Amino acid sequence: MGKNKNVTIQMVADRAGVAKSTVSRVISGSPRISEKTRKKVICVMEELNYHPSAIARSLANRISKNVGLVLPSDEDFFLNPFFQKGLRAIVKTANLRGYDVVISYDESGDTKSIERLVNANKIDGAILMRSIINDSAVNYLRDKSFPFVLIGKSLKYDDVYTVDTDNVVASEKLTRLLIQEGCKKIGFIGGDSNTVVTIDRYRGYLNELERNNLEVNKNIIQENEFNELNGYASMKAIIESDSDIDGIVITDDLIFNGAIEYLYELGKEPRVNLAIATFGSGVQKYPDNIKVFYADVNSVKIGEQSCEKLIDILENKKLDKNDMKQINLIDIIDYTIK
Amino acid sequence: MGKNKNVTIQMVADRAGVAKSTVSRVISGSPRISEKTRKKVICVMEELNYHPSAIARSLANRISKNVGLVLPSDEDFFLNPFFQKGLRAIVKTANLRGYDVVISYDESGDTKSIERLVNANKIDGAILMRSIINDSAVNYLRDKSFPFVLIGKSLKYDDVYTVDTDNVVASEKLTRLLIQEGCKKIGFIGGDSNTVVTIDRYRGYLNELERNNLEVNKNIIQENEFNELNGYASMKAIIESDSDIDGIVITDDLIFNGAIEYLYELGKEPRVNLAIATFGSGVQKYPDNIKVFYADVNSVKIGEQSCEKLIDILENKKLDKNDMKQINLIDIIDYTIK
DNA sequence: CTGAAAGCGCTTACAG
DNA sequence: CTGAAAGCGCTTACAG
C-alpha cells in the first residue's frame, strides 16, 4: 500500500538493497536471478505498490505496446453492429496480450490522424477496420512498411496482411438458398459501392444468378449508404418497381432492418411469397409471411484474429528465424448460415 | 523527404549547427529564439522530415497526452447510437487538442483495465462513458484523485466532474407532451435499472404523472436491458396487459425500435390512438397511426464537452492561479424536443 | 547471479 | 538569445 506517487525502479532497488538492473530483470522475468533476490525484490515491489512506467519502458525499448485502430470515416458504416462487436473483441484481445488500443479517425481520403500516431511513435502497428477501394491509409502504411492488418481485403495490393470473410462465396450461398426456395426473380440491396464488402457480395450474387441462368434485372438492384433509412427506401423502390419479385439479397444488418420496416408497413396482404437472404446476426424480428436466411460473419472472431495477427507480426520482429511464428498473409474467417 | 527512420532531435541540431536544447525550444514555440535560428531549424526539420517522439517527450514531461475512455461493459448499452456518436466526438475533440484516446473495457465491477492504464502512466485523465449505480471505476479514480469526467452523473458523490443531460426534466417534458395530447393511461419502458439514466427518466415520468394526478399502474411499466428484442417484448407485454393504454414513454433509441416493430406487426387495425414519447434521434420510421415525440440528447455535444472539460482540468494543473480556466463541476447539455 | 554505466529522445533549470 | 548538463524511468550489453 502506501503512497504510490512516482515509485520508481530506483526506490525499489534501494529498499531491496540491489541495483536497479536487478529489479529490471526481476520484472522482465529474466532467468538468471537467484530465487532469494527475486523474492525480496517482489516483496519490496508490493510493499511500495510499485508499477513500472510504460512510458519509460517504451523509450528504452522503442516499443509503445499500443496498437492503433483506424475506424471507418463514414458514420453509418460505423453504426453497424459489426464494428462494435469487432471493436470490443480487438480491445479485449489486445489487453490480454499486454497492448492497449488507441483510436484513429480520419475523414475519408485523409491520413492526418494515423500519420500523427505513426510519426510520434505512439503505436507499434495498426488495424484498419474498413476496406474501401483505394484506401489512402493502406497506401500510406504500406509505403512506410509500417505493420498493419486490414479487416476486409485490398483490391489493389496482394501483399497486405488481411482478415476477412469470403464474402463472394457467402453471397453465392445466400443467393443459392433463395433459388432453392423457388425464387425466380431475385433483387439485391447493397451498401456503399466504394466498399469492398459491397463489391464482393454483389459479385457473389451475380455469379450465382448467372450460374443458374437467371435474368439480371438492373432495376431491382439498389446500392446505398449503410443505414436503415436507405434500407427502407431501397425496399420500397424495389417492390414498387416490380411486383413479381420473390427474393432479395441484402448485404447488411442495418439495411435489412430498414427494409423490414417497409415490409411491416406494407402489412400482410400485398406480398405473399417473399424470401430474403441477408448478412447479419439474426436479432431482428420480421413479418411471419416472409422467409429469411442469414449469413452471420462472426465479427468477434474477425476482431480477435486481426489483433492476434498484428501482435504476432510485431513480436516476430524480436525473435530469431527459428522461433518465428508462421503468419498467414490472408486469414479467412468462417461465417455461419442460418 | 528522405528516410525518416529515427530522425532525432540531435540529428536536427547537428545539421542546423545548434544545440538540441535550441531545437527543443523551436518545437515548443519558445519566444526567446531569434527569427534566424528558428527559420534554419524549421527548415532542417522539414528537410529531414523530423517528428518529435511522443514517448520521449512524455517521459521528460511526465505527461502522456493520452486520455483513457472507459466504455460501458454492457454490450447492449454500447450498441446504442449514443455511444458511437459520443465516441466520435470525443476522439475528434481530443485530437484537435493534441491528445489521443485509448480505450478501456472492464467487465462490470472490475477495474483491472483502467488501473493498468493509470498505473503505467499511459493516460493523463479519463472519461467514463456510462453511469452505473456505484460504479467501481468512479470509486477507484476518485480514491486516487486521478482526473476524470463522468458522462452521466454520480448518485453517490457530489464532487465528481460531470457532463449530463437533465434526464429528469426531459422525461417530465416528454410525459407532459403525452398528457397534453390527451393520454390518460401512460406506460413506461425503461432500460437497465442499474443505470442512472433509467432511474432519472423513470423519476421524471413518475413526477409528471403525480403532478397531474394520473394513476401509476405497475403492470404497464417495464425495465430491461437496452436492446431491440426487449423493446419488442416490453411493448407486447404492455399492450397485452392493458388494451386501454394510450401513451408510452420510452427511454431509449434501440428499445423504441423494438417496440415499433411490435406495433408494425400488430398492423393498423387493433390500435388507434397511441402516442409515444421517446428518447432518441428520430431516424426510425413508425406506423402513421401513432404519434411520436422525441427528446434528442445531443450525444455529439456531450462527447465534445466531456473531452474539453477533461483537457481543461489537465491543463489547468500546469498553470498558475491567474491563468486558470474556470471549470464547472457539472455541465448540463441541452436536449431538443421534436 | 549481480552491478555500473551508457543509452533511449526529449525538456528544463542554470549559466552566460 | 543559446549551450552544456542533468534528469525523466526504464533496459541491456559488458564485466565480473
PDB file of N, CA and C (backbone and C1' of nucleotides) in Angstrom, chain A residues 9 20-21 24-25 50 53 57, chain D residues 8-15:
ATOM      1  N   ILE A   9      11.856   2.567 -10.140  1.00  0.00           N
ATOM      2  CA  ILE A   9      12.644   1.343 -10.026  1.00  0.00           C
ATOM      3  C   ILE A   9      13.832   1.576  -9.092  1.00  0.00           C
ATOM      4  N   LYS A  20      19.340  -1.324  -9.729  1.00  0.00           N
ATOM      5  CA  LYS A  20      18.074  -1.257 -10.460  1.00  0.00           C
ATOM      6  C   LYS A  20      18.064  -2.213 -11.644  1.00  0.00           C
ATOM      7  N   SER A  21      19.261  -2.540 -12.142  1.00  0.00           N
ATOM      8  CA  SER A  21      19.278  -3.521 -13.229  1.00  0.00           C
ATOM      9  C   SER A  21      18.736  -4.866 -12.739  1.00  0.00           C
ATOM     10  N   SER A  24      15.028  -4.618 -12.659  1.00  0.00           N
ATOM     11  CA  SER A  24      14.541  -4.698 -14.020  1.00  0.00           C
ATOM     12  C   SER A  24      14.464  -6.156 -14.485  1.00  0.00           C
ATOM     13  N   ARG A  25      15.473  -6.921 -14.143  1.00  0.00           N
ATOM     14  CA  ARG A  25      15.492  -8.325 -14.566  1.00  0.00           C
ATOM     15  C   ARG A  25      14.389  -9.120 -13.889  1.00  0.00           C
ATOM     16  N   TYR A  50       4.647  -0.740  -6.321  1.00  0.00           N
ATOM     17  CA  TYR A  50       5.372  -0.258  -7.499  1.00  0.00           C
ATOM     18  C   TYR A  50       4.763  -0.765  -8.803  1.00  0.00           C
ATOM     19  N   SER A  53       6.773   2.209 -15.192  1.00  0.00           N
ATOM     20  CA  SER A  53       6.220   3.209 -16.091  1.00  0.00           C
ATOM     21  C   SER A  53       6.297   2.729 -17.536  1.00  0.00           C
ATOM     22  N   ARG A  57       9.606   2.576 -20.164  1.00  0.00           N
ATOM     23  CA  ARG A  57       9.907   1.303 -20.794  1.00  0.00           C
ATOM     24  C   ARG A  57       9.835   1.435 -22.317  1.00  0.00           C
TER      25      ARG A  57
ATOM     26  P    DC D   8      15.022  12.545 -12.147  1.00  0.00           P
ATOM     27  O5'  DC D   8      13.736  12.179 -12.981  1.00  0.00           O
ATOM     28  C5'  DC D   8      12.853  13.145 -13.512  1.00  0.00           C
ATOM     29  C4'  DC D   8      12.124  12.508 -14.683  1.00  0.00           C
ATOM     30  C3'  DC D   8      12.047  10.988 -14.561  1.00  0.00           C
ATOM     31  O3'  DC D   8      10.814  10.645 -13.909  1.00  0.00           O
ATOM     32  C1'  DC D   8      12.667  11.693 -16.783  1.00  0.00           C
ATOM     33  P    DG D   9      10.869   9.697 -12.599  1.00  0.00           P
ATOM     34  O5'  DG D   9      10.932   8.245 -13.234  1.00  0.00           O
ATOM     35  C5'  DG D   9       9.905   7.838 -14.127  1.00  0.00           C
ATOM     36  C4'  DG D   9      10.352   6.588 -14.838  1.00  0.00           C
ATOM     37  C3'  DG D   9      10.830   5.466 -13.913  1.00  0.00           C
ATOM     38  O3'  DG D   9      10.276   4.269 -14.396  1.00  0.00           O
ATOM     39  C1'  DG D   9      12.447   5.889 -15.542  1.00  0.00           C
ATOM     40  P    DC D  10      10.231   2.931 -13.562  1.00  0.00           P
ATOM     41  O5'  DC D  10      10.292   1.874 -14.755  1.00  0.00           O
ATOM     42  C5'  DC D  10      11.484   1.187 -15.056  1.00  0.00           C
ATOM     43  C4'  DC D  10      11.756   1.274 -16.539  1.00  0.00           C
ATOM     44  C3'  DC D  10      12.663   0.170 -17.038  1.00  0.00           C
ATOM     45  O3'  DC D  10      11.867  -0.840 -17.646  1.00  0.00           O
ATOM     46  C1'  DC D  10      13.465   2.301 -17.753  1.00  0.00           C
ATOM     47  P    DT D  11      12.510  -2.281 -17.892  1.00  0.00           P
ATOM     48  O5'  DT D  11      13.642  -2.000 -18.996  1.00  0.00           O
ATOM     49  C5'  DT D  11      13.271  -1.870 -20.354  1.00  0.00           C
ATOM     50  C4'  DT D  11      14.528  -1.937 -21.185  1.00  0.00           C
ATOM     51  C3'  DT D  11      15.201  -3.298 -21.195  1.00  0.00           C
ATOM     52  O3'  DT D  11      15.641  -3.504 -22.527  1.00  0.00           O
ATOM     53  C1'  DT D  11      16.742  -1.661 -20.482  1.00  0.00           C
ATOM     54  P    DT D  12      15.887  -4.962 -23.063  1.00  0.00           P
ATOM     55  O5'  DT D  12      17.385  -4.899 -23.583  1.00  0.00           O
ATOM     56  C5'  DT D  12      17.975  -3.630 -23.856  1.00  0.00           C
ATOM     57  C4'  DT D  12      19.481  -3.771 -23.805  1.00  0.00           C
ATOM     58  C3'  DT D  12      19.988  -5.207 -23.691  1.00  0.00           C
ATOM     59  O3'  DT D  12      21.256  -5.259 -24.324  1.00  0.00           O
ATOM     60  C1'  DT D  12      20.746  -4.007 -21.865  1.00  0.00           C
ATOM     61  P    DA D  13      21.540  -6.374 -25.428  1.00  0.00           P
ATOM     62  O5'  DA D  13      22.776  -7.162 -24.849  1.00  0.00           O
ATOM     63  C5'  DA D  13      23.944  -7.230 -25.591  1.00  0.00           C
ATOM     64  C4'  DA D  13      24.798  -5.995 -25.466  1.00  0.00           C
ATOM     65  C3'  DA D  13      26.249  -6.339 -25.147  1.00  0.00           C
ATOM     66  O3'  DA D  13      27.133  -5.471 -25.825  1.00  0.00           O
ATOM     67  C1'  DA D  13      25.274  -5.093 -23.360  1.00  0.00           C
ATOM     68  P    DC D  14      28.641  -6.051 -26.022  1.00  0.00           P
ATOM     69  O5'  DC D  14      29.301  -5.788 -24.594  1.00  0.00           O
ATOM     70  C5'  DC D  14      29.380  -4.448 -24.097  1.00  0.00           C
ATOM     71  C4'  DC D  14      30.050  -4.470 -22.734  1.00  0.00           C
ATOM     72  C3'  DC D  14      31.084  -5.599 -22.574  1.00  0.00           C
ATOM     73  O3'  DC D  14      32.305  -5.039 -22.119  1.00  0.00           O
ATOM     74  C1'  DC D  14      29.566  -5.594 -20.762  1.00  0.00           C
ATOM     75  P    DA D  15      33.660  -5.939 -22.099  1.00  0.00           P
ATOM     76  O5'  DA D  15      33.968  -5.987 -20.533  1.00  0.00           O
ATOM     77  C5'  DA D  15      33.076  -5.303 -19.703  1.00  0.00           C
ATOM     78  C4'  DA D  15      33.395  -5.441 -18.251  1.00  0.00           C
ATOM     79  C3'  DA D  15      34.441  -6.478 -17.838  1.00  0.00           C
ATOM     80  O3'  DA D  15      35.149  -5.977 -16.703  1.00  0.00           O
ATOM     81  C1'  DA D  15      32.318  -7.099 -16.963  1.00  0.00           C
TER      82       DA D  15
END
